[in-house]
mmCIF file of C-alpha atoms in Angstrom:
data_model
loop_
_atom_site.group_PDB
_atom_site.id
_atom_site.type_symbol
_atom_site.label_atom_id
_atom_site.label_comp_id
_atom_site.label_asym_id
_atom_site.label_seq_id
_atom_site.Cartn_x
_atom_site.Cartn_y
_atom_site.Cartn_z
ATOM 1 C CA MET J 1 -28.102 27.678 16.989
ATOM 2 C CA THR J 2 -28.192 24.031 15.890
ATOM 3 C CA THR J 3 -25.012 22.532 14.510
ATOM 4 C CA THR J 4 -25.486 19.872 11.942
ATOM 5 C CA PHE J 5 -22.747 17.147 11.472
ATOM 6 C CA GLU J 6 -22.590 15.677 8.043
ATOM 7 C CA ALA J 7 -21.964 11.954 8.237
ATOM 8 C CA HIS J 8 -18.997 10.760 6.144
ATOM 9 C CA THR J 9 -19.495 7.214 4.985
ATOM 10 C CA VAL J 10 -17.871 4.664 2.816
ATOM 11 C CA THR J 11 -19.269 1.703 1.444
ATOM 12 C CA ILE J 12 -17.504 -1.544 1.796
ATOM 13 C CA LEU J 13 -17.935 -4.378 -0.687
ATOM 14 C CA TYR J 14 -16.882 -7.817 0.841
ATOM 15 C CA PHE J 15 -15.729 -10.600 -1.751
ATOM 16 C CA ALA J 16 -14.586 -14.192 -1.335
ATOM 17 C CA ALA J 17 -13.220 -15.176 2.194
ATOM 18 C CA SER J 18 -13.734 -11.588 3.606
ATOM 19 C CA SER J 19 -17.486 -12.071 2.786
ATOM 20 C CA THR J 20 -17.765 -15.516 4.256
ATOM 21 C CA SER J 21 -15.714 -14.359 7.494
ATOM 22 C CA THR J 22 -18.204 -11.481 7.990
ATOM 23 C CA ASN J 23 -21.205 -12.893 6.457
ATOM 24 C CA LEU J 24 -21.639 -9.660 4.647
ATOM 25 C CA LEU J 25 -21.568 -8.684 0.923
ATOM 26 C CA SER J 26 -21.550 -4.921 1.818
ATOM 27 C CA GLU J 27 -21.814 -2.624 4.460
ATOM 28 C CA ILE J 28 -21.819 1.345 4.902
ATOM 29 C CA ILE J 29 -19.591 2.501 7.750
ATOM 30 C CA GLU J 30 -18.991 5.757 9.130
ATOM 31 C CA ILE J 31 -15.395 7.680 8.885
ATOM 32 C CA PRO J 32 -14.107 10.588 10.773
ATOM 33 C CA SER J 33 -14.939 13.817 9.028
ATOM 34 C CA SER J 34 -11.170 14.408 8.738
ATOM 35 C CA GLY J 35 -11.077 11.358 6.592
ATOM 36 C CA LEU J 36 -9.317 8.009 6.964
ATOM 37 C CA GLN J 37 -6.350 6.542 5.351
ATOM 38 C CA LEU J 38 -6.874 3.259 3.496
ATOM 39 C CA SER J 39 -4.196 1.752 5.313
ATOM 40 C CA SER J 40 -6.113 2.055 8.731
ATOM 41 C CA LEU J 41 -9.390 0.541 7.226
ATOM 42 C CA ALA J 42 -8.298 -2.949 7.902
ATOM 43 C CA SER J 43 -8.057 -2.074 11.645
ATOM 44 C CA LEU J 44 -11.416 -0.298 11.542
ATOM 45 C CA LEU J 45 -13.018 -3.320 10.002
ATOM 46 C CA ILE J 46 -11.467 -5.801 12.338
ATOM 47 C CA SER J 47 -12.703 -3.759 15.309
ATOM 48 C CA ARG J 48 -16.234 -3.609 13.870
ATOM 49 C CA HIS J 49 -16.439 -7.704 13.417
ATOM 50 C CA PRO J 50 -15.022 -9.239 16.603
ATOM 51 C CA GLN J 51 -17.003 -12.286 15.828
ATOM 52 C CA SER J 52 -14.939 -12.758 12.844
ATOM 53 C CA PRO J 53 -11.785 -13.755 14.332
ATOM 54 C CA ASN J 54 -10.006 -14.865 11.024
ATOM 55 C CA LEU J 55 -10.750 -11.468 9.362
ATOM 56 C CA LYS J 56 -7.541 -10.125 10.654
ATOM 57 C CA ASP J 57 -5.530 -12.906 8.887
ATOM 58 C CA ILE J 58 -7.750 -12.436 5.467
ATOM 59 C CA LEU J 59 -7.285 -8.809 5.504
ATOM 60 C CA LYS J 60 -3.351 -9.148 5.470
ATOM 61 C CA ASP J 61 -3.363 -10.648 1.941
ATOM 62 C CA VAL J 62 -6.122 -8.526 0.243
ATOM 63 C CA LYS J 63 -5.814 -6.041 -2.339
ATOM 64 C CA TRP J 64 -8.247 -2.909 -2.359
ATOM 65 C CA SER J 65 -10.116 -1.158 -4.828
ATOM 66 C CA VAL J 66 -11.440 2.329 -4.330
ATOM 67 C CA ASN J 67 -14.388 3.572 -6.658
ATOM 68 C CA LEU J 68 -13.544 0.550 -9.164
ATOM 69 C CA GLU J 69 -9.691 1.463 -9.230
ATOM 70 C CA MET J 70 -7.233 -1.026 -7.868
ATOM 71 C CA VAL J 71 -4.851 0.381 -5.468
ATOM 72 C CA ASP J 72 -1.291 -0.504 -6.105
ATOM 73 C CA GLU J 73 0.156 -2.625 -3.363
ATOM 74 C CA GLY J 74 2.084 -0.636 -0.850
ATOM 75 C CA ALA J 75 0.093 2.592 -1.737
ATOM 76 C CA GLU J 76 -2.546 2.400 0.794
ATOM 77 C CA GLU J 77 -0.985 4.921 2.850
ATOM 78 C CA ASN J 78 -1.257 7.278 -0.008
ATOM 79 C CA VAL J 79 -5.010 6.959 -0.383
ATOM 80 C CA LYS J 80 -7.225 8.963 1.773
ATOM 81 C CA LEU J 81 -10.897 8.134 2.222
ATOM 82 C CA LYS J 82 -13.087 11.328 2.513
ATOM 83 C CA GLY J 83 -16.535 9.851 2.459
ATOM 84 C CA GLY J 84 -18.655 8.593 -0.667
ATOM 85 C CA GLU J 85 -16.239 6.126 -1.844
ATOM 86 C CA GLU J 86 -16.918 2.379 -2.464
ATOM 87 C CA VAL J 87 -14.311 0.274 -1.269
ATOM 88 C CA GLY J 88 -13.866 -3.316 -2.403
ATOM 89 C CA ILE J 89 -11.931 -6.094 -0.636
ATOM 90 C CA ILE J 90 -10.391 -8.334 -3.056
ATOM 91 C CA CYS J 91 -9.128 -11.613 -1.733
ATOM 92 C CA PRO J 92 -6.576 -13.775 -3.449
ATOM 93 C CA VAL J 93 -7.868 -16.569 -5.264
ATOM 94 C CA SER J 94 -6.226 -19.642 -6.647
ATOM 95 C CA GLY J 95 -7.284 -21.683 -9.816
ATOM 96 C CA GLY J 96 -5.959 -24.291 -11.904
#
């Protein structure tokens, strides 16, 4: 009997400084079949991009969106990614 494991993936959209740091606009990553707390995503992305040493500092100040919905600051622990989501990394910008 052959067991098939369904891959659970999330699409990451990089904007502004996060895009510059990783040299990516987007990527698809696998997450555990049990899901992944949004609050753990930054650590996962940092480990995937060791060539981007400033990514850790960038991700400290970002806001997250999941399926085009902004996640309230501090609510990342309450959001569990199950697979199929599109997660945006929204970096702070300044203007005048």
